[in-house]
Coordinates of C-alpha atoms in Angstrom, one line a residue:
Chain A
M804 CA 35.1 66.3 66.3
F805 CA 36.2 64.4 69.5
D806 CA 33.4 64.8 71.6
V807 CA 31.8 62.7 74.9
S808 CA 30.5 60.4 71.8
T809 CA 34.1 59.4 71.6
I810 CA 34.7 58.5 75.0
Q811 CA 31.2 56.6 75.5
A812 CA 32.9 54.2 72.5
A813 CA 35.9 54.2 73.8
A814 CA 34.8 53.2 77.1
V815 CA 32.5 49.7 75.9
L816 CA 35.6 48.5 74.4
I817 CA 37.6 49.3 77.6
G818 CA 35.8 48.4 79.9
P819 CA 35.8 44.0 80.4
Y820 CA 39.9 45.5 80.4
V821 CA 39.7 48.3 82.8
V822 CA 38.9 48.7 86.5
R823 CA 36.3 51.0 87.5
T824 CA 38.7 53.0 90.4
P825 CA 36.6 54.4 93.3
L826 CA 35.9 58.3 93.7
V827 CA 37.2 58.8 97.4
E828 CA 37.4 61.6 100.4
S829 CA 37.5 61.5 103.0
A830 CA 35.9 64.2 106.1
V831 CA 39.5 65.6 107.4
L832 CA 40.6 66.3 103.9
N833 CA 37.5 68.4 103.4
R834 CA 37.9 70.5 106.7
R835 CA 41.5 70.3 105.9
V836 CA 41.2 72.5 102.4
G837 CA 37.6 74.2 103.5
G838 CA 35.1 72.3 101.3
R839 CA 34.5 69.3 99.4
V840 CA 36.4 67.1 97.5
L841 CA 36.3 64.0 95.4
F842 CA 39.6 62.0 94.5
K843 CA 39.5 60.0 91.6
A844 CA 41.9 57.2 92.6
E845 CA 43.8 56.6 89.2
M846 CA 46.4 54.7 90.7
L847 CA 44.1 51.8 91.6
Q848 CA 44.0 51.9 87.6
R849 CA 45.9 48.2 86.2
T850 CA 49.7 49.4 86.2
G851 CA 48.9 51.9 88.6
S852 CA 48.0 54.9 86.5
F853 CA 45.3 55.9 83.9
K854 CA 47.5 55.6 81.1
F855 CA 46.7 52.4 80.7
R856 CA 43.1 53.2 79.5
G857 CA 44.6 54.9 77.0
A858 CA 47.0 52.4 75.7
C859 CA 44.1 49.5 76.1
H860 CA 41.7 51.5 74.2
R861 CA 44.7 52.6 70.8
I862 CA 46.1 48.4 71.2
L863 CA 42.6 47.3 70.6
K864 CA 42.0 49.8 67.9
L865 CA 44.5 47.5 65.9
A866 CA 43.4 45.4 63.3
E867 CA 45.1 42.0 62.8
A868 CA 48.0 42.8 60.9
E869 CA 48.9 46.3 63.1
R870 CA 49.4 43.7 65.7
R871 CA 51.1 41.6 63.9
G872 CA 54.0 43.8 63.3
G873 CA 54.2 44.7 67.1
V874 CA 53.7 48.0 68.8
L875 CA 56.3 50.2 69.6
A876 CA 56.4 52.8 72.6
W877 CA 58.2 56.1 73.7
S878 CA 57.6 57.2 77.5
S879 CA 59.2 58.3 80.5
G880 CA 57.1 54.8 82.8
N881 CA 53.8 54.7 82.9
H882 CA 52.9 54.8 79.2
A883 CA 55.4 52.3 78.7
L884 CA 54.0 50.0 81.6
A885 CA 50.3 50.2 80.3
V886 CA 51.5 49.6 76.6
A887 CA 53.4 46.4 77.4
T888 CA 51.0 45.0 79.5
M889 CA 48.2 45.2 77.0
C890 CA 50.1 43.9 74.5
A891 CA 51.4 41.2 76.8
E892 CA 47.4 40.3 77.2
L893 CA 47.2 40.1 73.6
G894 CA 50.5 38.5 72.9
I895 CA 51.2 41.6 70.7
A896 CA 55.5 41.7 71.0
A897 CA 56.4 45.4 72.3
T898 CA 59.1 47.5 72.0
I899 CA 59.7 50.8 74.7
V900 CA 62.1 53.3 73.9
M901 CA 62.4 55.1 78.1
P902 CA 64.6 56.7 79.4
T903 CA 68.0 55.9 81.5
D904 CA 66.4 57.5 84.9
T905 CA 63.2 55.9 84.4
P906 CA 62.1 55.1 88.4
A907 CA 63.2 51.3 88.7
P908 CA 59.4 50.2 90.2
K909 CA 58.2 51.7 86.1
Q910 CA 61.3 49.3 84.1
D911 CA 60.8 46.2 86.6
G912 CA 57.2 46.2 85.8
V913 CA 58.1 46.6 81.8
K914 CA 60.7 44.3 81.9
A915 CA 57.7 42.2 84.1
A916 CA 55.6 42.5 80.5
G917 CA 58.3 41.1 78.8
A918 CA 58.6 44.0 76.5
T919 CA 61.8 44.5 74.7
I920 CA 63.5 48.0 76.2
R921 CA 65.9 50.1 74.7
F922 CA 67.6 53.0 77.3
Y923 CA 68.2 56.7 75.9
D924 CA 69.7 59.1 77.0
R925 CA 67.3 62.2 77.9
R926 CA 70.2 64.7 77.2
T927 CA 71.9 63.7 74.6
E928 CA 69.5 61.5 72.4
V929 CA 65.5 62.1 70.8
R930 CA 62.6 59.7 71.9
E931 CA 61.2 60.5 69.1
E932 CA 64.1 59.9 66.5
I933 CA 65.0 56.6 67.5
G934 CA 61.3 55.3 68.1
L935 CA 60.5 56.4 64.2
E936 CA 63.8 54.5 63.4
I937 CA 62.7 51.1 64.8
A938 CA 59.2 51.3 63.9
A939 CA 60.8 51.8 59.6
R940 CA 62.8 49.1 60.1
T941 CA 60.6 46.4 62.2
G942 CA 56.8 47.4 60.9
A943 CA 55.5 48.1 64.6
V944 CA 52.6 50.3 65.2
I945 CA 53.9 53.2 67.3
V946 CA 51.4 54.0 70.4
P947 CA 51.7 57.3 71.4
P948 CA 51.6 58.4 74.7
Y949 CA 49.1 61.7 74.5
D950 CA 48.6 62.9 70.6
H951 CA 46.1 60.9 69.6
E952 CA 42.4 60.9 69.5
D953 CA 41.8 56.8 70.7
I954 CA 44.3 57.5 73.4
M955 CA 42.8 60.9 74.4
A956 CA 39.7 59.2 74.8
G957 CA 40.6 56.3 76.3
Q958 CA 42.1 58.2 78.9
G959 CA 38.4 60.1 79.6
T960 CA 36.6 57.3 80.3
A961 CA 38.1 58.3 83.8
G962 CA 35.9 60.9 83.4
L963 CA 32.4 59.6 82.7
E964 CA 33.0 57.3 85.6
I965 CA 33.8 60.7 87.4
V966 CA 29.8 61.7 86.3
S967 CA 28.0 58.9 87.3
Q968 CA 30.3 58.3 90.6
A969 CA 29.8 61.7 91.6
E970 CA 25.8 61.3 90.5
A971 CA 25.5 58.4 92.7
L972 CA 26.7 60.7 95.3
G973 CA 24.1 63.4 94.5
V974 CA 27.1 65.1 94.2
R975 CA 27.5 68.8 91.1
P976 CA 31.2 69.9 91.7
D977 CA 32.2 73.3 91.2
L978 CA 35.6 72.6 89.4
A979 CA 38.0 70.1 88.9
L980 CA 41.8 70.0 88.5
C981 CA 44.3 67.7 87.3
G982 CA 48.1 67.4 86.0
A983 CA 49.3 67.5 82.2
S984 CA 52.2 66.2 80.8
G985 CA 50.8 66.1 77.1
G986 CA 47.4 66.8 77.9
G987 CA 45.2 63.8 76.9
L988 CA 44.0 62.6 80.8
I989 CA 42.9 66.5 81.2
G990 CA 41.2 66.8 77.1
G991 CA 39.1 63.3 78.0
I992 CA 38.4 63.8 81.8
G993 CA 37.8 67.8 80.5
T994 CA 35.7 66.9 77.5
A995 CA 33.6 64.1 79.4
M996 CA 32.7 66.2 82.4
R997 CA 32.1 69.5 80.8
S998 CA 29.6 67.3 78.9
A999 CA 27.4 66.4 82.3
W1000 CA 28.5 69.7 83.7
P1001 CA 28.9 72.4 81.2
D1002 CA 29.4 75.3 84.2
L1003 CA 32.0 73.1 85.4
E1004 CA 35.8 75.1 85.7
V1005 CA 38.7 72.6 84.8
W1006 CA 42.1 73.5 86.1
V1007 CA 45.2 72.3 84.6
V1008 CA 48.2 72.1 87.1
E1009 CA 52.0 71.7 86.3
P1010 CA 55.0 71.6 87.8
E1011 CA 56.7 75.0 88.2
G1012 CA 59.0 75.1 84.5
F1013 CA 57.0 72.9 82.9
D1014 CA 53.5 74.8 82.5
D1015 CA 53.2 74.6 79.0
V1016 CA 49.4 73.7 78.4
G1017 CA 49.0 77.1 80.9
R1018 CA 51.3 78.9 78.8
S1019 CA 49.3 77.7 75.0
L1020 CA 46.1 78.3 77.0
R1021 CA 46.9 82.0 77.5
A1022 CA 49.1 82.3 74.7
G1023 CA 46.2 81.0 72.5
E1024 CA 48.6 78.3 70.3
R1025 CA 50.9 75.9 71.6
V1026 CA 54.5 77.0 73.2
G1027 CA 56.7 74.6 74.2
N1028 CA 58.7 74.6 77.9
V1029 CA 61.7 76.1 78.1
P1030 CA 64.8 73.8 78.5
G1031 CA 66.5 73.6 81.7
P1032 CA 64.2 73.1 84.9
V1033 CA 64.1 70.3 86.5
S1034 CA 60.6 69.2 88.6
I1035 CA 60.2 66.0 91.0
C1036 CA 57.0 65.6 88.9
D1037 CA 58.6 62.8 86.3
A1038 CA 55.0 61.8 84.5
L1039 CA 54.7 66.0 83.0
M1040 CA 57.5 66.6 81.6
A1041 CA 56.2 66.4 77.8
P1042 CA 57.6 70.3 76.2
M1043 CA 54.4 71.0 74.3
P1044 CA 50.6 70.4 74.4
G1045 CA 50.0 67.7 71.3
E1046 CA 48.7 68.7 68.2
V1047 CA 45.5 66.7 68.6
T1048 CA 45.1 67.5 72.3
F1049 CA 45.2 71.2 72.2
P1050 CA 42.5 72.4 70.3
V1051 CA 40.4 70.1 72.7
H1052 CA 41.9 72.4 76.1
R1053 CA 40.5 75.3 74.0
R1054 CA 37.6 73.9 74.3
V1055 CA 36.9 72.3 78.1
L1056 CA 40.0 73.9 80.0
S1057 CA 39.4 77.7 82.6
G1058 CA 43.0 77.7 82.6
G1059 CA 46.3 76.7 84.1
V1060 CA 48.3 76.5 87.4
S1061 CA 51.7 76.1 88.2
V1062 CA 52.9 74.4 91.6
S1063 CA 56.5 73.6 93.3
D1064 CA 58.4 70.9 93.9
D1065 CA 57.3 71.5 97.6
E1066 CA 53.2 71.8 97.4
V1067 CA 53.6 68.8 95.7
R1068 CA 55.2 66.9 98.9
A1069 CA 53.0 68.2 100.9
A1070 CA 50.1 67.5 98.7
M1071 CA 51.9 63.6 98.9
R1072 CA 51.6 63.4 102.0
V1073 CA 48.3 64.5 102.3
V1074 CA 47.2 61.8 100.5
F1075 CA 48.9 59.1 102.5
A1076 CA 47.6 60.7 105.9
D1077 CA 43.9 61.2 105.1
L1078 CA 43.3 58.9 102.3
K1079 CA 45.5 56.5 102.3
L1080 CA 46.9 56.4 99.6
V1081 CA 49.8 56.3 97.4
V1082 CA 50.5 58.8 94.7
E1083 CA 53.4 59.6 93.0
P1084 CA 54.4 63.0 92.4
G1085 CA 53.1 64.1 88.9
G1086 CA 49.9 62.5 90.4
C1087 CA 49.0 64.6 93.2
V1088 CA 49.4 68.2 91.1
G1089 CA 45.8 69.0 91.5
L1090 CA 45.6 69.0 95.3
A1091 CA 49.3 70.6 96.0
A1092 CA 47.1 73.7 93.4
L1093 CA 44.1 73.3 96.1
L1094 CA 46.0 73.0 99.7
S1095 CA 49.0 75.6 98.3
G1096 CA 45.6 78.0 97.1
R1097 CA 46.9 78.4 94.1
V1098 CA 43.5 77.6 92.9
A1099 CA 40.4 78.6 95.5
L1100 CA 38.1 75.8 97.0
E1101 CA 36.1 78.5 99.3
G1102 CA 33.3 76.2 100.2
R1103 CA 33.2 74.4 97.0
T1104 CA 33.0 71.0 95.5
A1105 CA 36.0 69.8 93.9
V1106 CA 37.3 67.3 91.5
V1107 CA 40.8 65.8 92.0
M1108 CA 42.7 63.6 90.0
L1109 CA 45.2 61.2 91.6
S1110 CA 46.5 59.8 88.2
G1111 CA 49.1 57.2 89.5
G1112 CA 50.5 56.0 92.2
N1113 CA 54.4 54.5 90.0
V1114 CA 57.0 55.9 92.8
E1115 CA 60.0 54.8 93.8
A1116 CA 60.1 53.8 97.6
G1117 CA 62.9 56.0 99.2
L1118 CA 61.8 58.1 97.1
F1119 CA 58.3 58.8 98.7
A1120 CA 60.3 57.6 101.9
G1121 CA 61.8 60.9 101.5
V1122 CA 58.7 63.0 100.9
L1123 CA 57.2 61.8 103.8
E1124 CA 60.2 62.3 106.7
G1125 CA 59.3 66.1 105.1
Chain B
M874 CA 21.7 33.0 116.8
F875 CA 24.9 35.0 115.4
D876 CA 24.7 34.5 111.3
V877 CA 24.7 35.6 108.6
S878 CA 20.7 37.0 109.1
T879 CA 22.4 39.6 112.1
I880 CA 25.4 40.5 109.2
Q881 CA 22.7 41.4 106.2
A882 CA 20.5 43.5 109.4
A883 CA 23.2 45.8 110.0
A884 CA 24.6 46.1 106.3
V885 CA 20.7 47.4 105.9
L886 CA 21.6 49.8 109.2
I887 CA 24.6 51.4 108.2
G888 CA 24.6 51.5 104.7
P889 CA 23.6 55.1 104.4
Y890 CA 27.4 55.9 106.4
V891 CA 29.9 53.3 105.7
V892 CA 31.9 53.5 102.5
R893 CA 31.5 50.1 100.2
T894 CA 35.6 49.2 99.3
P895 CA 36.6 48.3 96.9
L896 CA 37.8 44.8 96.0
V897 CA 41.6 44.9 94.2
E898 CA 44.1 43.3 92.7
S899 CA 47.2 43.4 91.3
A900 CA 48.6 41.6 88.5
V901 CA 52.0 41.7 89.4
L902 CA 51.3 40.6 92.9
N903 CA 49.6 37.7 91.6
R904 CA 52.4 36.4 90.1
R905 CA 55.0 37.2 93.2
V906 CA 52.5 34.9 95.2
G907 CA 52.0 31.8 93.1
G908 CA 48.1 33.0 93.0
R909 CA 45.5 35.0 92.7
V910 CA 44.8 37.1 96.2
L911 CA 41.8 39.6 96.3
F912 CA 41.8 42.7 98.6
K913 CA 39.6 44.3 100.6
A914 CA 40.9 47.5 100.8
E915 CA 39.2 48.7 104.4
M916 CA 41.9 51.7 105.4
L917 CA 39.8 53.4 102.2
Q918 CA 36.4 52.9 104.8
R919 CA 36.1 56.3 107.5
T920 CA 38.3 57.0 109.6
G921 CA 41.0 54.3 107.7
S922 CA 39.8 51.1 109.0
F923 CA 37.2 48.6 108.9
K924 CA 35.9 49.5 112.9
F925 CA 33.9 52.0 111.7
R926 CA 31.7 49.3 110.3
G927 CA 30.8 47.9 114.1
A928 CA 30.8 51.2 115.9
C929 CA 28.3 52.7 113.6
H930 CA 25.9 49.9 114.1
R931 CA 25.9 50.2 117.5
I932 CA 25.8 53.4 117.8
L933 CA 23.4 53.9 115.6
K934 CA 21.1 51.0 117.7
L935 CA 21.5 53.0 120.9
A936 CA 18.1 54.2 121.8
E937 CA 17.1 57.7 121.9
A938 CA 17.8 58.3 126.3
E939 CA 20.8 56.0 125.7
R940 CA 22.4 58.3 123.6
R941 CA 21.1 61.2 125.4
G942 CA 23.9 59.7 128.0
G943 CA 27.0 59.5 126.0
V944 CA 29.0 56.6 124.9
L945 CA 32.7 56.1 125.6
A946 CA 35.3 53.7 124.4
W947 CA 38.4 52.5 124.9
S948 CA 40.5 51.8 122.6
S949 CA 43.9 51.4 121.3
G950 CA 42.9 53.9 118.0
N951 CA 40.6 52.3 114.8
H952 CA 37.9 51.8 117.1
A953 CA 38.5 55.1 119.0
L954 CA 38.5 57.1 115.7
A955 CA 35.2 55.5 115.1
V956 CA 33.1 55.8 117.9
A957 CA 34.4 59.9 117.7
T958 CA 33.4 60.1 113.9
M959 CA 30.3 57.6 114.6
C960 CA 29.3 60.1 117.6
A961 CA 30.3 63.6 116.3
E962 CA 28.3 62.3 113.0
L963 CA 24.9 61.8 115.5
G964 CA 25.6 64.5 118.2
I965 CA 26.3 62.3 120.9
A966 CA 29.2 63.2 123.7
A967 CA 31.9 60.7 123.0
T968 CA 34.9 59.6 125.8
I969 CA 37.4 57.8 124.4
V970 CA 40.1 55.1 127.1
M971 CA 43.1 55.1 125.0
P972 CA 47.5 54.8 125.8
T973 CA 49.7 57.4 126.0
D974 CA 51.8 55.5 123.0
T975 CA 48.5 55.7 120.8
P976 CA 50.2 56.6 117.7
A977 CA 49.4 60.2 116.7
P978 CA 47.4 60.5 113.6
K979 CA 45.0 57.5 115.7
Q980 CA 45.0 60.7 118.1
D981 CA 44.7 63.5 116.7
G982 CA 41.6 61.9 114.4
V983 CA 39.9 62.2 118.1
K984 CA 40.4 64.9 119.2
A985 CA 39.2 66.3 115.7
A986 CA 36.0 64.7 116.1
G987 CA 35.7 66.4 119.5
A988 CA 35.4 63.5 121.7
T989 CA 37.5 63.8 125.4
I990 CA 40.0 61.4 125.6
R991 CA 41.0 59.8 129.1
F992 CA 45.2 59.1 128.2
Y993 CA 46.1 55.8 130.6
D994 CA 49.8 54.0 130.7
R995 CA 49.4 50.1 128.9
R996 CA 52.4 49.1 131.9
T997 CA 50.4 50.5 135.3
E998 CA 47.2 51.0 134.5
V999 CA 43.2 48.4 133.3
R1000 CA 41.2 50.4 130.5
E1001 CA 38.1 48.5 131.3
E1002 CA 38.9 49.5 134.8
I1003 CA 38.6 53.0 134.3
G1004 CA 35.9 52.6 131.6
L1005 CA 33.5 51.2 133.8
E1006 CA 34.2 53.5 136.3
I1007 CA 33.8 56.6 134.1
A1008 CA 30.4 55.0 133.0
A1009 CA 29.2 54.4 136.2
R1010 CA 29.8 58.1 137.1
T1011 CA 28.7 59.5 133.8
G1012 CA 25.7 57.2 133.2
A1013 CA 27.7 56.6 129.5
V1014 CA 27.2 53.6 127.0
I1015 CA 29.9 51.1 126.7
V1016 CA 30.5 50.4 123.2
P1017 CA 32.9 47.8 123.2
P1018 CA 35.5 47.1 120.4
Y1019 CA 34.2 43.4 119.2
D1020 CA 33.1 42.0 122.3
H1021 CA 29.6 42.5 120.9
E1022 CA 27.1 41.5 118.7
D1023 CA 26.6 44.7 116.9
I1024 CA 30.1 45.2 116.4
M1025 CA 30.7 41.9 115.1
A1026 CA 27.9 41.8 113.0
G1027 CA 28.8 45.4 111.9
Q1028 CA 32.1 44.8 110.9
G1029 CA 30.9 41.4 109.5
T1030 CA 29.4 43.5 106.4
A1031 CA 33.1 44.0 104.6
G1032 CA 32.2 40.0 104.3
L1033 CA 28.5 40.2 102.2
E1034 CA 30.7 43.4 100.3
I1035 CA 33.1 41.0 99.6
V1036 CA 30.7 38.0 98.8
S1037 CA 28.9 40.0 96.0
Q1038 CA 32.2 41.7 95.2
A1039 CA 34.0 37.8 94.0
E1040 CA 30.7 37.2 93.0
A1041 CA 30.0 40.2 90.1
L1042 CA 34.3 38.9 88.9
G1043 CA 32.8 35.0 88.6
V1044 CA 35.8 34.1 91.7
R1045 CA 34.6 31.9 93.9
P1046 CA 37.6 31.9 97.1
D1047 CA 39.4 29.2 98.6
L1048 CA 40.9 30.1 101.0
A1049 CA 40.8 33.7 103.4
L1050 CA 42.8 35.4 105.5
C1051 CA 42.2 38.5 107.9
G1052 CA 43.7 39.8 111.2
A1053 CA 42.8 39.3 115.1
S1054 CA 42.8 41.2 117.6
G1055 CA 40.1 40.1 119.5
G1056 CA 38.5 38.5 116.7
G1057 CA 35.2 40.5 115.8
L1058 CA 36.4 41.4 112.4
I1059 CA 36.9 37.8 111.5
G1060 CA 34.2 35.9 113.6
G1061 CA 32.1 38.7 111.3
I1062 CA 33.0 38.2 107.9
G1063 CA 34.1 34.3 108.3
T1064 CA 30.3 34.0 109.2
A1065 CA 29.3 36.5 105.9
M1066 CA 32.0 34.4 103.7
R1067 CA 31.3 30.5 105.0
S1068 CA 27.2 31.7 104.5
A1069 CA 28.4 32.0 101.1
W1070 CA 31.4 29.8 101.0
P1071 CA 30.8 26.8 102.7
D1072 CA 34.1 25.0 101.5
L1073 CA 35.9 28.8 102.2
E1074 CA 39.3 27.9 104.9
V1075 CA 39.0 31.2 106.2
W1076 CA 42.5 31.7 108.4
V1077 CA 43.3 33.9 111.3
V1078 CA 46.7 35.4 111.5
E1079 CA 47.9 37.0 114.3
P1080 CA 51.7 38.4 115.6
E1081 CA 54.0 36.5 117.2
G1082 CA 53.2 36.6 121.2
F1083 CA 49.8 38.2 119.9
D1084 CA 47.9 34.0 119.3
D1085 CA 45.7 34.2 121.2
V1086 CA 42.5 33.7 118.6
G1087 CA 45.0 30.8 117.1
R1088 CA 46.1 29.0 120.8
S1089 CA 42.1 28.7 122.0
L1090 CA 41.2 27.3 118.6
R1091 CA 43.5 24.8 119.7
A1092 CA 43.1 24.3 122.8
G1093 CA 39.4 24.4 122.4
E1094 CA 39.1 26.9 124.7
R1095 CA 39.5 30.9 124.9
V1096 CA 43.3 31.2 127.0
G1097 CA 45.4 34.8 126.8
N1098 CA 48.4 35.8 125.5
V1099 CA 51.1 35.4 127.7
P1100 CA 52.3 39.3 128.8
G1101 CA 55.6 40.5 127.7
P1102 CA 55.9 40.5 123.7
V1103 CA 55.8 43.7 121.6
S1104 CA 54.7 44.1 118.0
I1105 CA 54.3 46.7 115.3
C1106 CA 51.2 45.8 114.9
D1107 CA 49.2 47.8 117.7
A1108 CA 46.1 47.3 116.5
L1109 CA 46.3 43.5 117.4
M1110 CA 47.2 43.1 121.2
A1111 CA 43.9 41.9 122.6
P1112 CA 44.7 39.6 125.4
M1113 CA 42.0 37.0 124.6
P1114 CA 39.6 36.4 122.4
G1115 CA 35.9 37.6 123.7
E1116 CA 33.3 35.7 125.0
V1117 CA 31.0 36.4 122.1
T1118 CA 33.3 36.6 119.0
F1119 CA 34.6 33.4 120.2
P1120 CA 32.0 30.8 120.0
V1121 CA 32.0 32.2 116.2
H1122 CA 35.3 31.8 116.1
R1123 CA 35.0 27.6 116.7
R1124 CA 32.4 27.5 114.5
V1125 CA 34.0 29.1 111.4
L1126 CA 37.7 29.4 111.3
S1127 CA 39.7 26.8 109.7
G1128 CA 42.8 27.5 112.0
G1129 CA 45.8 30.0 113.2
V1130 CA 48.8 31.4 111.7
S1131 CA 52.0 33.8 113.2
V1132 CA 53.8 36.1 111.8
S1133 CA 57.2 38.2 112.3
D1134 CA 57.4 42.3 112.5
D1135 CA 59.8 41.3 109.5
E1136 CA 57.2 39.7 107.8
V1137 CA 54.9 42.2 108.0
R1138 CA 57.2 45.0 107.0
A1139 CA 57.4 42.7 103.8
A1140 CA 54.2 42.9 103.4
M1141 CA 53.4 46.5 103.7
R1142 CA 56.5 47.4 101.5
V1143 CA 54.2 45.0 98.4
V1144 CA 51.0 46.8 99.6
F1145 CA 52.4 50.1 99.1
A1146 CA 54.6 48.8 95.5
D1147 CA 52.3 46.9 94.3
L1148 CA 49.0 47.7 94.9
K1149 CA 49.6 51.7 96.0
L1150 CA 47.9 51.7 98.9
V1151 CA 49.0 52.6 102.5
V1152 CA 48.5 49.2 105.7
E1153 CA 49.0 49.8 108.7
P1154 CA 51.0 47.0 110.4
G1155 CA 48.5 45.0 112.2
G1156 CA 46.3 45.8 109.2
C1157 CA 47.9 43.2 106.5
V1158 CA 49.0 40.2 108.4
G1159 CA 47.2 38.1 105.9
L1160 CA 49.3 39.0 103.4
A1161 CA 52.4 38.4 105.8
A1162 CA 51.4 34.9 105.8
L1163 CA 50.8 34.4 102.1
L1164 CA 54.3 36.2 101.5
S1165 CA 56.0 34.4 104.1
G1166 CA 54.6 30.8 102.8
R1167 CA 53.0 30.4 106.5
V1168 CA 50.0 29.9 104.4
A1169 CA 50.0 27.8 100.9
L1170 CA 48.4 29.5 98.3
E1171 CA 50.1 27.4 95.7
G1172 CA 47.9 28.5 92.5
R1173 CA 44.3 29.3 94.7
T1174 CA 42.4 31.8 94.9
A1175 CA 42.7 34.0 98.5
V1176 CA 40.5 36.5 99.9
V1177 CA 42.8 38.9 102.4
M1178 CA 41.4 41.4 104.6
L1179 CA 43.7 44.9 104.6
S1180 CA 41.7 46.5 107.6
G1181 CA 43.3 49.0 108.3
G1182 CA 45.7 52.6 107.0
N1183 CA 46.1 54.4 110.0
V1184 CA 50.4 54.4 110.4
E1185 CA 52.1 57.1 111.4
A1186 CA 54.0 58.4 108.4
G1187 CA 58.0 57.9 110.5
L1188 CA 56.7 54.5 111.2
F1189 CA 56.1 53.9 107.4
A1190 CA 59.6 56.0 105.7
G1191 CA 61.2 53.2 107.9
V1192 CA 59.6 49.9 106.2
L1193 CA 60.0 51.2 103.2
E1194 CA 63.6 51.7 103.9
G1195 CA 63.6 48.3 105.1

């Protein structure tokens, strides 16, 4: 049974490796949205996103014999960076299966960590097939991006920090908003936060056309995205909620909303201006939902996850210029 | 005598009002500079810069009768924002004398806090004269941007935090780098850090053409900047070290270097890419000095102050696009 104790155990294990990221707020931004918002600044996590928490946890739990065979992961970027960096720290060989259109900062980071990259074409190749073939051939252990209890537990440690940081401020939030690709982060932090605050609303926010978690919640079963749409949120493009994560979503999530690319861009500009933080498109969908009124704040207190900051300079500059 | 106990007393007084900003680092950036750098992220301070610490402290120390007469300040922006915000919090009337070319985000913040603004032209008017005239007429108390022990002590509290945060990491830095306009921040944090680490080198970094603190240190007396130069660092343009701050500079600083606008722009890009933080030009001169080799790191550990993040979106976008 995946519950808060699973996440607490993960926090003990990964504590020496991860950054306890700050919970930040801005009086100007609070006035702007008509409520109080506490932001978990996971772009300040190692490798620039929350993904490091999950990868770190899974890799630390590998047995010595498993580590010797190396690690394999597929990822659009942030998970790749996290796996490559943690493997480098522990002296484990890492192979990353990564789409050719991965943003340059994420590619560069993976290379700098010394991992081997196998590029693939999103349109013509299936990354899982490539990864499974390499793993079968080399004996590498697969570290999946979300669909594993160790990953969800590691990512959920951000939720334990949120609880402790909000309590230190004397705040009990009414709602929380977080993006989802496969849903490891929101499953983990939702579990951690709902354990402390049973009445907390937890909203999943997804890009338009990639709202598989929201639609699956409404359907009561896992449904996939229809191929075709594009989104500025390169980190939030998983095709379907995970087998491991979805039962947790059904337990802890209140519902889901979608946001447009323009709403995401507006949120990036607000994070820049009011919080002085760099957030990637997929990292600020929660704020986009509040700013656009898709989730109502109305004088209440929200926790918003800012899940990562790995964004190309040119894209960010274009967003700032509106 | 201004010493660490002055700063410790300030820390007690302002503790409930200020953010304990994080000390952050990046493995990628450490590799880039060939040493270890801990960054004090003061753009995450209230009002987006370290200035809030000093203004908060000075204003809290005003007597009830003084508060009733209102507060007056002159500032290129960050001090204005800080004074206006603290006055709003305590219900004190604030008047700000501000140059017409103040970046829009700083102007907007001052207006949002409800302060009265008196604009002046940098080329034809002297802000001190305008401010003294208003203060004489209205009975307002002047809260100066740097040249007051209460300001320097409040700003110095960032140094106490650096010491405690570095010690929690088990780190004893070899050098520290910080920008200076009138030098309240570097005087304060230099005093705090040298008290804990007597062998620490403390370097002042200034924009080319505005290196009054560095030249005054070499001259052994306060010398002013020659009028004429321009700089991207709108926050670092004071004409001369302060009367109160300079004796402290002579006690705690190791020397000064200057950096060019292009070196500052390069540092802003690195802070964006590696730290995921928004820094204004004047906020990252310390890193500019390391990246350009004007101060040698050579495997040592440095503390670098990132003093603020109030920068216009258009300027920031232009910097990112190189």
